[in-house]
């Protein structure tokens, strides 16, 4: 397995590169007159990507053609600042002509419990999601190698449906809803976002191969193209042996 890395000088430059990839995906899908299904991520770099894209001018029809999903969500009320969807709305989506029905949010506790929200998101994906996988998925990578809310050693890694509940995340808040490895693996393009010195060891392990970290497992299982956006800090150990 050869992992493809694209380097940037710093987090801001990495965010701009990620925004360019998202813009290209939206434009290609619009030119092909088919919906663009995008899975977004939270985290500093994921939200910086959206903020960078907000400065771009795209035709209203391009935005109207897009469907936005999330790789995972914190199980919190809809307007809670910790929610990935709320952060994305403030950074980008609230300022665009995206149809409300095209913004596919995970339900919060006001609509039921964690299991109900997980099942509802799976049903939403089955009914309105991409039949052959997302056009592009963005995933922040944690210092522990987690992606979405799939953490090392947790049972959620073995889930086989579209979504899975994570009741005991090692990062607060504890309750989360996540797409599964199986759901993520069918994307046409998967972009891993890994910037900062705290991600350097994970980047090195994934590049070396044989890792059982969630990010490495998806890199191996993905049926489409994968790309790692790194900066100078996170790439500092690339090429070093185990």
PDB file of C-alpha atoms in Angstrom, residues 6-18 44-45 48-49 193-197 229-235:
ATOM      1  CA  UNK A   6       0.056  16.250  -0.104  1.00  0.00           C
ATOM      2  CA  UNK A   7       2.034  18.724   1.939  1.00  0.00           C
ATOM      3  CA  UNK A   8       1.309  22.278   3.007  1.00  0.00           C
ATOM      4  CA  UNK A   9       3.423  24.692   4.983  1.00  0.00           C
ATOM      5  CA  UNK A  10       0.950  25.089   7.824  1.00  0.00           C
ATOM      6  CA  UNK A  11      -2.666  24.549   8.878  1.00  0.00           C
ATOM      7  CA  UNK A  12      -3.947  27.581   6.984  1.00  0.00           C
ATOM      8  CA  UNK A  13      -2.398  26.356   3.751  1.00  0.00           C
ATOM      9  CA  UNK A  14      -3.751  22.854   4.370  1.00  0.00           C
ATOM     10  CA  UNK A  15      -7.234  24.299   4.902  1.00  0.00           C
ATOM     11  CA  UNK A  16      -7.005  26.129   1.574  1.00  0.00           C
ATOM     12  CA  UNK A  17      -5.951  22.932  -0.215  1.00  0.00           C
ATOM     13  CA  UNK A  18      -8.863  21.055   1.353  1.00  0.00           C
ATOM     14  CA  UNK A  44     -10.000  22.943  13.697  1.00  0.00           C
ATOM     15  CA  UNK A  45      -8.828  22.047  10.207  1.00  0.00           C
ATOM     16  CA  UNK A  48     -11.013  26.137   8.676  1.00  0.00           C
ATOM     17  CA  UNK A  49     -11.582  24.408   5.324  1.00  0.00           C
ATOM     18  CA  UNK A 193      -6.823  16.023   7.432  1.00  0.00           C
ATOM     19  CA  UNK A 194      -3.773  15.752   9.678  1.00  0.00           C
ATOM     20  CA  UNK A 195      -1.992  18.975  10.554  1.00  0.00           C
ATOM     21  CA  UNK A 196       0.062  19.818  13.626  1.00  0.00           C
ATOM     22  CA  UNK A 197       2.963  18.205  15.451  1.00  0.00           C
ATOM     23  CA  UNK A 229      -3.312  16.534   3.654  1.00  0.00           C
ATOM     24  CA  UNK A 230      -0.415  17.188   6.026  1.00  0.00           C
ATOM     25  CA  UNK A 231       1.614  20.189   7.026  1.00  0.00           C
ATOM     26  CA  UNK A 232       5.302  20.508   7.823  1.00  0.00           C
ATOM     27  CA  UNK A 233       4.688  19.730  11.490  1.00  0.00           C
ATOM     28  CA  UNK A 234       2.675  16.539  10.985  1.00  0.00           C
ATOM     29  CA  UNK A 235       4.997  15.297   8.221  1.00  0.00           C
TER      30      UNK A 235
END
